Every structure is written in structure tokens, then in C-alpha cells.
XYZ file of C-alpha atoms in Angstrom:
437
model
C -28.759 -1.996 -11.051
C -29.830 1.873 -10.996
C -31.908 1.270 -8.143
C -29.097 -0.470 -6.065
C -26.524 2.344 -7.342
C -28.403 5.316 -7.770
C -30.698 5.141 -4.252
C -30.047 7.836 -1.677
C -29.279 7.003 1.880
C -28.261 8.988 5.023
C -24.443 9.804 4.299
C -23.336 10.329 8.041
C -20.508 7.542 7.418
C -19.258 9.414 4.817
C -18.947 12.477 6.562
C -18.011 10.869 10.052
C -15.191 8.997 7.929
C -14.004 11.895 5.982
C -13.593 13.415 9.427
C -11.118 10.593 10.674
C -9.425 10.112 7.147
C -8.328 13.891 7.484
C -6.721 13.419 10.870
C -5.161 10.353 9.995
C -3.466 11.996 6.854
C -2.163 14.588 9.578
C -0.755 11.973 11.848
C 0.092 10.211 8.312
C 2.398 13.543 7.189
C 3.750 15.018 10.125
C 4.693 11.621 11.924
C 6.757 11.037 8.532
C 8.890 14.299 9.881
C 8.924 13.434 13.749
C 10.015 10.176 13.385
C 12.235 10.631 10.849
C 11.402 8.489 8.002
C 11.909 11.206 6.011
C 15.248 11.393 6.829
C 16.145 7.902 6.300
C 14.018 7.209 3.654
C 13.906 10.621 1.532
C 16.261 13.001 2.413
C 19.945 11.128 3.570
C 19.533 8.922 0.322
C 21.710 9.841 -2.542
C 19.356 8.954 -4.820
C 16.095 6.932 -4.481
C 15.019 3.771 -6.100
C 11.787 5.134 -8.077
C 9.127 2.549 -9.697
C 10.875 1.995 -12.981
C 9.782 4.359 -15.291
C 9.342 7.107 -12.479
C 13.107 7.935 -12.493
C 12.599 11.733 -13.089
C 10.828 11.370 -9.752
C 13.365 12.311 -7.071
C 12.952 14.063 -3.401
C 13.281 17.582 -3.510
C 16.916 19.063 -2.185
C 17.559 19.855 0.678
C 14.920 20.297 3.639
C 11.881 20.746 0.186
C 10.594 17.197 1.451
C 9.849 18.137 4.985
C 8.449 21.086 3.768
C 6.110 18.716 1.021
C 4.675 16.809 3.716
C 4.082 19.437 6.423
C 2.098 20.619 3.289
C 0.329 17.473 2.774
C -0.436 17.527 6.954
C -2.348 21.151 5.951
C -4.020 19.649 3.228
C -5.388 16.992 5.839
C -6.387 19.375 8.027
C -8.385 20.845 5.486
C -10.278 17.449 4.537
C -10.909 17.164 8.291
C -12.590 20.186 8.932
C -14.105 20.082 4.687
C -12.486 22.834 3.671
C -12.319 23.245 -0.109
C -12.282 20.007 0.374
C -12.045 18.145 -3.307
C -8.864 20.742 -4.017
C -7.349 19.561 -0.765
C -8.348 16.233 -1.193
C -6.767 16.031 -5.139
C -3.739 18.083 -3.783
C -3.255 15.218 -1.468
C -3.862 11.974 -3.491
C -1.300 14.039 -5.744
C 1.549 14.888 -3.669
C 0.841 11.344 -2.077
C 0.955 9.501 -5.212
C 4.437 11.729 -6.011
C 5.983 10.061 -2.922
C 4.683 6.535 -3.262
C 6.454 6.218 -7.158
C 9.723 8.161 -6.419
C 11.018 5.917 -3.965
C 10.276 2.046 -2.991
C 12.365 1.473 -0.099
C 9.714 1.492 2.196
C 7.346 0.141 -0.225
C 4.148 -0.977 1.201
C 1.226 -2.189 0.111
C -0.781 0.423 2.446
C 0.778 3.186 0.643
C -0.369 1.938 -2.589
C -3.942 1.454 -1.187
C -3.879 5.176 0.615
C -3.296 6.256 -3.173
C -6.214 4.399 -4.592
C -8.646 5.629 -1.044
C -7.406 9.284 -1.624
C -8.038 8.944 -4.758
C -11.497 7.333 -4.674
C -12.126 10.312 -1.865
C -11.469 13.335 -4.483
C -15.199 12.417 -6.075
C -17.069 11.639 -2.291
C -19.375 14.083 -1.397
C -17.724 14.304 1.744
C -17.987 17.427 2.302
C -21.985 18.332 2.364
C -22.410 18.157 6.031
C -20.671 19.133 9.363
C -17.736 21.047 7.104
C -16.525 24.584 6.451
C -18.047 24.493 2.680
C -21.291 23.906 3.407
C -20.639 26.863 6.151
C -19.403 29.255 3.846
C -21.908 27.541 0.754
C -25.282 26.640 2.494
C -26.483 25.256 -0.951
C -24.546 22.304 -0.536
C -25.492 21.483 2.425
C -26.972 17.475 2.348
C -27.756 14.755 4.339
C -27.674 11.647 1.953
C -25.621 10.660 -0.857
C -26.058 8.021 -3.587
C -25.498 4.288 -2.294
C -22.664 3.792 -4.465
C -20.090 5.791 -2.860
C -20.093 3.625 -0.274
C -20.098 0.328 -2.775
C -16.499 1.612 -4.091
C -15.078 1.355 -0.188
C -16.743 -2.019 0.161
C -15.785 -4.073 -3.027
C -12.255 -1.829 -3.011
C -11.883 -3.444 0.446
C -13.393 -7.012 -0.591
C -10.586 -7.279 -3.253
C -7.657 -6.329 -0.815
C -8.496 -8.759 1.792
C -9.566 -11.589 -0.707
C -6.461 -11.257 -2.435
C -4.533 -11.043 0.801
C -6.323 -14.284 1.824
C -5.575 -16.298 -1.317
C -2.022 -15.202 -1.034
C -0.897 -16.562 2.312
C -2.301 -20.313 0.599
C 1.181 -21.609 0.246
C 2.949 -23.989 2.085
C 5.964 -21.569 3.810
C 2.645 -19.904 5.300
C 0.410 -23.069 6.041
C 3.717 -24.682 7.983
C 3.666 -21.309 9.863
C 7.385 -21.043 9.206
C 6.865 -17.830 6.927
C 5.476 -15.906 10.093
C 7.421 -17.668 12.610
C 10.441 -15.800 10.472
C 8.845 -12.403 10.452
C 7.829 -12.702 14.152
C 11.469 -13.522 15.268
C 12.695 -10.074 15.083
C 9.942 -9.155 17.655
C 11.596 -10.843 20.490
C 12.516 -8.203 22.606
C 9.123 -6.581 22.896
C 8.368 -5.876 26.305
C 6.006 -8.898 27.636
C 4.669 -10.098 24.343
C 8.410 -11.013 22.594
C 8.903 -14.574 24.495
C 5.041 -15.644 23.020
C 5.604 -14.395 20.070
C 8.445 -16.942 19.173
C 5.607 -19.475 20.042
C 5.130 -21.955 17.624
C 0.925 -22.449 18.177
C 1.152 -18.861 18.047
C 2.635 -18.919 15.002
C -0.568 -21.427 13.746
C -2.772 -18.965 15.139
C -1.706 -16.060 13.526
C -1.149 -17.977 10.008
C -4.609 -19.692 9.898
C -6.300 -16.442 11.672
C -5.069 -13.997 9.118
C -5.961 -16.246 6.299
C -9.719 -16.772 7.637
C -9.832 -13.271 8.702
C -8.812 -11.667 5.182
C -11.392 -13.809 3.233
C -14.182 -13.303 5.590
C -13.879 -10.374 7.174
C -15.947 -8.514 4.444
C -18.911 -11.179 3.860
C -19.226 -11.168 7.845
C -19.177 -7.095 8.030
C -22.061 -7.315 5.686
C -24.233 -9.848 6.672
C -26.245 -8.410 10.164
C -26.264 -11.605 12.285
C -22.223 -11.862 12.326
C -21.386 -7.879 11.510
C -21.071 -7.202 15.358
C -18.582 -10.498 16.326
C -16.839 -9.100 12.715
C -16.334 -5.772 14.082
C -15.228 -7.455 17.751
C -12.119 -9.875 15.948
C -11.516 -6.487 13.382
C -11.026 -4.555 16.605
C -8.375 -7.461 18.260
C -6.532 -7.606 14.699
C -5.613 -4.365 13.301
C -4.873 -3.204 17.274
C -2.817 -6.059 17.045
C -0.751 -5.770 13.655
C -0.317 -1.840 15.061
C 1.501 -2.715 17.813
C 3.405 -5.931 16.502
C 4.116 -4.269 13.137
C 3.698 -0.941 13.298
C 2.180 -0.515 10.356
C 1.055 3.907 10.631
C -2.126 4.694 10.310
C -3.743 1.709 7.957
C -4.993 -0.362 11.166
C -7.019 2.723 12.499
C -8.176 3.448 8.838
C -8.554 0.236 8.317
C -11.231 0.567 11.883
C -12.959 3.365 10.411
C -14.075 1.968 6.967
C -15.995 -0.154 9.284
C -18.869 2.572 9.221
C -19.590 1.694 5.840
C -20.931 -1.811 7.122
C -22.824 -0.479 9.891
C -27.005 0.938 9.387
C -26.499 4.774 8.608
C -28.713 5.206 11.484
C -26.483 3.522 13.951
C -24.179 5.924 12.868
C -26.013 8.952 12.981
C -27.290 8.184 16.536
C -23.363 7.521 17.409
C -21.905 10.659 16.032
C -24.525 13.121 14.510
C -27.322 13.270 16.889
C -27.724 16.810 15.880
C -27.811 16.232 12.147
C -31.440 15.578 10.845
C -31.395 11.479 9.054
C -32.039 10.785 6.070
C -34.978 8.298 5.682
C -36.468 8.493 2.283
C -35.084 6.287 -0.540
C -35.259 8.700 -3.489
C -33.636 6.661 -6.744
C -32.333 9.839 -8.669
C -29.886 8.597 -12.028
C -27.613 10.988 -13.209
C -27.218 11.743 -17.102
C -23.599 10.072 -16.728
C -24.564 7.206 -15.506
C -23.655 4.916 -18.452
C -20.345 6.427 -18.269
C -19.559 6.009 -15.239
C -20.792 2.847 -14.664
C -17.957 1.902 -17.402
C -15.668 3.836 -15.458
C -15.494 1.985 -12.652
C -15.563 -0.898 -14.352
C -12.807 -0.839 -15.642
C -11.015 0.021 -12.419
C -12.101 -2.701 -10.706
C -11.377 -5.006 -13.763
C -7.481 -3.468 -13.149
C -7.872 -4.104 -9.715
C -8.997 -7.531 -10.274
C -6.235 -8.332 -12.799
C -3.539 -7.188 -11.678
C -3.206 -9.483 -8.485
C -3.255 -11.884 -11.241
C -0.375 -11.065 -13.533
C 2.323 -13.343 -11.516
C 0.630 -16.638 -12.738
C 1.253 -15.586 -16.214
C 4.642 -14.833 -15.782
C 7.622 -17.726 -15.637
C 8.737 -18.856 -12.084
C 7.538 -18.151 -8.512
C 6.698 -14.618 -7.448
C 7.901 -15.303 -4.310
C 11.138 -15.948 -5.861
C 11.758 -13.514 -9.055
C 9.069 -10.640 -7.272
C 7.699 -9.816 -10.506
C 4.320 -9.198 -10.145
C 4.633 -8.881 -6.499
C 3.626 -5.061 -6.313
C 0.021 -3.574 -6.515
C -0.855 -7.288 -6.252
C -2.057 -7.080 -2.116
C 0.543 -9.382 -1.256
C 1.474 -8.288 2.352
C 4.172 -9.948 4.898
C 4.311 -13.051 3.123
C 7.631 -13.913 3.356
C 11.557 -12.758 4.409
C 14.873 -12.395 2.303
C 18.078 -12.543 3.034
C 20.819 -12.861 0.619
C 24.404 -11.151 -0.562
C 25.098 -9.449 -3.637
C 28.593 -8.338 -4.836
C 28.849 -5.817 -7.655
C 31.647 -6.279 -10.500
C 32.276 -2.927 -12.600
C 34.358 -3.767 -15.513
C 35.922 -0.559 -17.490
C 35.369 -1.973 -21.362
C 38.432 0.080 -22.957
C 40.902 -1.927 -20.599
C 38.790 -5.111 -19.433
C 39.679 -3.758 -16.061
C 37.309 -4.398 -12.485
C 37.178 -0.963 -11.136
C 36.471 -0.942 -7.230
C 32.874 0.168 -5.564
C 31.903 0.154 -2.292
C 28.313 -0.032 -2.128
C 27.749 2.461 1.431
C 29.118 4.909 -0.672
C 26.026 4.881 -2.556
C 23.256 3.821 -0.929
C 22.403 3.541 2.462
C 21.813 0.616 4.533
C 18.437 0.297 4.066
C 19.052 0.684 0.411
C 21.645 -1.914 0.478
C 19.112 -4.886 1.716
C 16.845 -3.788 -1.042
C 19.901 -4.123 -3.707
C 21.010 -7.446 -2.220
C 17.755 -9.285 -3.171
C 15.178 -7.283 -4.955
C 15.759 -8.236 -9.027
C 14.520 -4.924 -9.918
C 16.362 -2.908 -7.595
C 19.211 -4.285 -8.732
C 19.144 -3.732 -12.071
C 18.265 -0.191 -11.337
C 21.480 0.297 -9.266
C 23.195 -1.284 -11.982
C 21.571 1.295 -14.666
C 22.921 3.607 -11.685
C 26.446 2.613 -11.428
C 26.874 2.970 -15.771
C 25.538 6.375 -15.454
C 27.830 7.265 -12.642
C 30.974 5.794 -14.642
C 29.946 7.549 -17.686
C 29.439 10.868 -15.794
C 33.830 9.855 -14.753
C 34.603 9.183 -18.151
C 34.162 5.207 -18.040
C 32.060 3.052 -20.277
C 31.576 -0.083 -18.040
C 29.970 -3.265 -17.577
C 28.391 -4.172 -14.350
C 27.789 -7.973 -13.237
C 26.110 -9.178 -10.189
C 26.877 -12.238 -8.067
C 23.548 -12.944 -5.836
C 22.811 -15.612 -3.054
C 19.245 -15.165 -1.751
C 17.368 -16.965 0.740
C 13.418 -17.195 1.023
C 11.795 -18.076 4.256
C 14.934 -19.396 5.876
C 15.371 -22.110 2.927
C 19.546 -22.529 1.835
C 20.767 -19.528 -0.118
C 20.869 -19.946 -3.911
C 22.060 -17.747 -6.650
C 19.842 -15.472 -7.910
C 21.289 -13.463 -10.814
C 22.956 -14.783 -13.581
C 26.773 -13.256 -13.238
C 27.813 -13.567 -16.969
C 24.699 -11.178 -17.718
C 26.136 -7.607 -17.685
C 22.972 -5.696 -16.355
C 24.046 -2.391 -17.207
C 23.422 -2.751 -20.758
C 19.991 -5.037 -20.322
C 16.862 -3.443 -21.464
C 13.819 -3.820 -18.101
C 10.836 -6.184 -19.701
C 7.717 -4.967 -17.403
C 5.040 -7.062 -18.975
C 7.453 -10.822 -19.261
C 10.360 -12.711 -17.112
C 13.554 -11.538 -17.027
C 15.795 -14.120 -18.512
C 18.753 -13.413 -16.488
C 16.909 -14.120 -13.081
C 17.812 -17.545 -12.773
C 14.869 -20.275 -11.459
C 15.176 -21.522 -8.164
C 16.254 -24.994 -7.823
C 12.932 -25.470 -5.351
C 10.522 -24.709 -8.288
């Protein structure tokens, strides 16, 4: 195990990829400004539906969260060019991580795996070579790394895409119907919106992104089929960027690819001025025990908690519990109607709300189908009341629809939400089954 972990090889990948990740956490922050999902999503919202338990999480007044993230775009530019780079890079994974719980209205799985990559990035040695530290600090100057750095990209990615894979194994998917629902909102795309609504298309892209999530990574390792690998990698993340525009994670997705390449293919591609690394030193640290634990315990979370659904009553696709952090991505679309009935206890009395005075439209498809965002706007709506002077009940009447299938109710009406505790680690009893299960 040392000798596969602990062996030094050329680290041009790492430093060629540090170089990208930096600019793509520029484009990351300042698009956020210029195309104003920061407006929509952080700064016109009255208040933002946090990960529950995050609720003392909320954007900063006023124009503070453009300010955050032309600060995060800095720090970006400073991982590019590896300057002071692990403060920049923790600064980031921070500041990222504060945006990713305080508001999941625009939850995506990417942002939850840019938090684990940034993350994984504060401890790369990314910064030894072809950076403004090892300018300023000659003595840090190196040109190889330990082999396990680039292990944590490569079984961090294996999980995502397995997980990914195995998820789309259901029949809404296999019957194509699930993308065929996703892909009808792209009609109007200039050329490509008529095929699109294609039914073998529809085939094609179901059965291609299952075969291409579970064996992307085994090809991308194994020499005779890496190059045909990288080819169809190429075709699909180009494609999901301009179907689904999707940010940055296709082109970061591109560049983790010179993990599975020989480091001299990359040096001669990038580097040809840097000096390669071709000894194979084995050199174990004194930590090695403890890290070794470490890590294995991350990827034992990171295992395990794709798993947590199956232990929990009903269909994920139905009650969403255990749908987050679990690498379930585009697997299905909602639809549904939700009225909300505030009833003042002292006089028994409904007392009228109108829901776009609260949230904004966005907002309001999350609270019309989402379990847990509706319980959190009806935690919400009893603090709000109680700020008035009312102590109230709140009960929700919820039709939902999954994959085009016939609305059916969702939320158990009698329940009055308001004054229901949230149960993260078990089923909510007052989501009701689906009548499909």
C-alpha cells in the first residue's frame, strides 16, 4: 500500500490543473454577478431556504453578496497564478461552502462536488511549480508529488459517476420518458430543439449517460481505451454545457482528465520547460497511519451516503429524502400545486397569504413540491405570525407529479407543519406514500 501511495511521480497535472481550476473559479464567481444569479438567487430573495440546520446562514444585505463573490473571483485568481495559494485556496472552499448551505434554490449536485474538490485542493501541493510561491520561496520549488494526490481525484470521481450510473437504473429513465421530460423545455434551441424532442434521441441519451457514468473512469484508466474515453468525454460534457448549461463543471469535469493521462504526456503538452520527474522515490511520511484513516473515513461517508435512501421508507424519487449529497443528477421533473392554510389558534380563524409576497418565483416551485422546503416555509410563516402577534397553525394541501405520471397528494393536510419537529436521519410521517409504490 505505501509503495502505491507514498511513490513520487512528475506532478505537472497537478500544477497544469491547479492552473485551470483557478480560472474556472473566476469564471465560476464573477459569471454569478454578470449573469445575475446572484440577483435572483441571493440578493431579491426575502429570505433563503438554507440546508436545515444552516438557518443562521443568510446572504449578506444589501450589495455584501456581490461584493463576497467578486472576492471569491480574487481568491481564484490567486490559485491560478499560486499565490499564497493554500490561504486562497481554504478562503475559497470556505466562502464557497458558506453559499452552497445558505440557500438551496439552485441546488446542484456540482456545487456540492466543487465543495468537496476545493476542499480536497487546500492540502495539493499545487503550488510547487510554475506559481508565485515558489517565485517568492525557491525552497519549495518541486517537480513531483506523492501518487496519492492524484488517487483522491480519481476514486472521488469513480464514486460520482458510479453512483450517477446506478441512479438513472429505474424504469422512468430506461423508458426514456424521464429525459424526454427534461429535454422538452429545450425546444426552441436554435437547430438542435426539433431533435431534441426525438424519441431515439431520447434512448440515446438515457442508455449513453448510463454507460458513460459507469465506465467512463475504468476506460480513462486502462491505456488501450483511455484515448476513445477521452474522445466520447470530450462529445459529452461539450454537450450537457450547451444543452444544460451546467457553469463550469463540464470544462472541470475536461480537465480532471490529466490525472488519467502519463505525467509525461502532460509535461511534453504544457511544461516543456519544466525539468520531469523520472525517479520513483517511495518516501512515507510519519503521518501516514493517520492519514490513511483519514481518508478513509471520507470515502466511507462518501460511499454511504448515496446509500441512505434505501434505508429510509418510500421512494426517493417521491419523498426526496436522501436525495442530496447522494450524486443523483437530472433524474427526474416535478410539477405539482401547493396551497397554504394559516389558521390563527386564539379564534380558529384562516388568515390570508399570498405566497409572491414571500418568496419569489423560483422559490415558489421549490415550495410547491420539495417536502423539506415546505416545511421550512411553514417554520417561516409561524415565525412571521408570531413576529404580528399571531400564534398559528399552518396546513398544506399538495398535488405533485413525477415524470409526467397523474398528480397525487403529497402532504398530509390535517398535519399542521408549523408545529412538527424535522427528523433528518428517518421518514417523515406526514409525507404521504405514493399510490405507485
Amino acid at each position: 500500500m505505501n509503495k502505491i501511495l507514498f511513490k513520487h511521480i512528475d506532478n505537472s497535472a497537478l500544477v497544469v490543473f491547479r492552473i485551470i481550476f483557478g480560472f474556472l473559479l473566476i469564471c465560476e464567481s464573477i459569471g454569478a454577478i454578470f449573469t445575475g444569479w446572484i440577483k435572483r438567487t441571493l440578493v431579491e430573495p426575502k429570505f433563503t431556504f438554507s440546508f436545515i440546520g444552516f438557518e443562521w446562514l443568510q446572504p449578506l444585505p444589501g450589495n455584501g453578496m456581490y461584493v463576497y463573490y467578486a472576492l471569491m473571483g480574487l481568491f481564484g485568481l490567486f490559485i491560478m497564478v499560486g499565490y499564497k495559494y493554500r490561504w486562497s485556496m481554504l478562503a475559497f472552499t470556505i466562502m464557497w461552502s458558506g453559499t452552497y448551505f445558505m440557500q438551496k434554490s439552485s441546488y446542484n449536485n456540482h456545487y456540492y462536488l466543487l465543495m468537496l474538490l476545493s476542499a480536497m485542493m487546500v492540502i495539493q501541493p499545487a503550488n510547487r511549480y510554475l506559481s508565485l510561491d515558489s517565485k517568492l520561496n525557491p525552497e519549495i520549488k518541486s517537480n513531483s508529488m506523492p501518487q496519492w494526490y492524484k488517487y483522491l481525484f480519481v476514486l472521488q470521481l469513480f464514486i460520482v459517476y458510479t453512483y450517477a450510473s446506478i441512479a438513472k437504473m429505474y424504469p422512468d429513465w430506461l423508458d426514456a420518458s424521464a429525459i424526454g421530460l427534461i429535454l422538452k423545455s429545450k425546444q426552441h434551441y436554435f437547430l438542435v430543439g426539433e431533435l431534441l424532442q426525438q424519441k431515439w434521441v431520447h434512448y440515446c441519451l438515457a442508455y449513453g449517460g448510463i454507460l458513460f457514468d459507469g465506465l467512463v473512469i475504468p476506460l480513462m484508466l486502462w491505456k488501450p481505451t483511455r484515448k476513445y474515453a477521452f474522445i466520447a468525454s470530450i462529445f459529452f460534457h461539450l454537450f450537457n454545457s450547451f444543452v444544460f448549461q451546467v457553469g463550469i463543471f463540464p470544462y472541470l469535469s475536461l480537465a480532471f482528465n490529466l490525472f488519467f493521462f502519463e505525467p509525461k504526456t502532460i509535461q511534453k503538452l504544457f511544461l516543456r520547460k519544466k525539468e520531469f520527474y523520472a525517479r520513483s522515490e517511495i518516501l512515507v511520511p510519519k503521518y501516514h497511519k493517520v492519514m490513511i484513516a483519514v481518508f478513509s473515513v471520507y470515502f466511507l461517508a462518501q460511499i454511504g451516503l448515496p446509500l441512505r435512501h434505501h434505508f429510509i421508507k418510500d421512494d426517493v424519487l417521491w419523498t426526496e429524502e436522501g436525495h442530496r449529497l447522494s450524486w443523483r443528477m437530472m433524474l427526474r421533473a416535478k410539477n405539482g400545486m401547493a396551497t397554504y392554510k394559516v389558521i390563527d389558534k386564539a379564534t380558529g380563524k384562516e388568515l390570508p397569504i399570498r405566497l409572491s409576497d414571500y418568496l419569489t418565483r423560483k422559490q415558489i416551485r421549490g415550495a410547491m413540491v420539495k417536502p423539506d422546503v415546505i416545511w421550512q416555509f411553514s417554520q417561516h410563516l409561524k415565525k412571521d405570525f408570531a413576529e404580528k402577534g399571531f400564534d398559528v397553525e399552518v396546513y398544506v394541501t399538495c398535488h405533485v407529479s413525477v415524470n409526467g405520471k397523474p398528480r397525487q397528494e403529497l402532504i398530509d393536510s390535517s398535519v399542521d407543519l408549523a408545529s412538527v419537529p424535522w427528523e433528518p436521519y428517518k421518514h417523515s410521517s406526514w409525507i404521504l406514500p405514493s399510490k405507485q409504490d
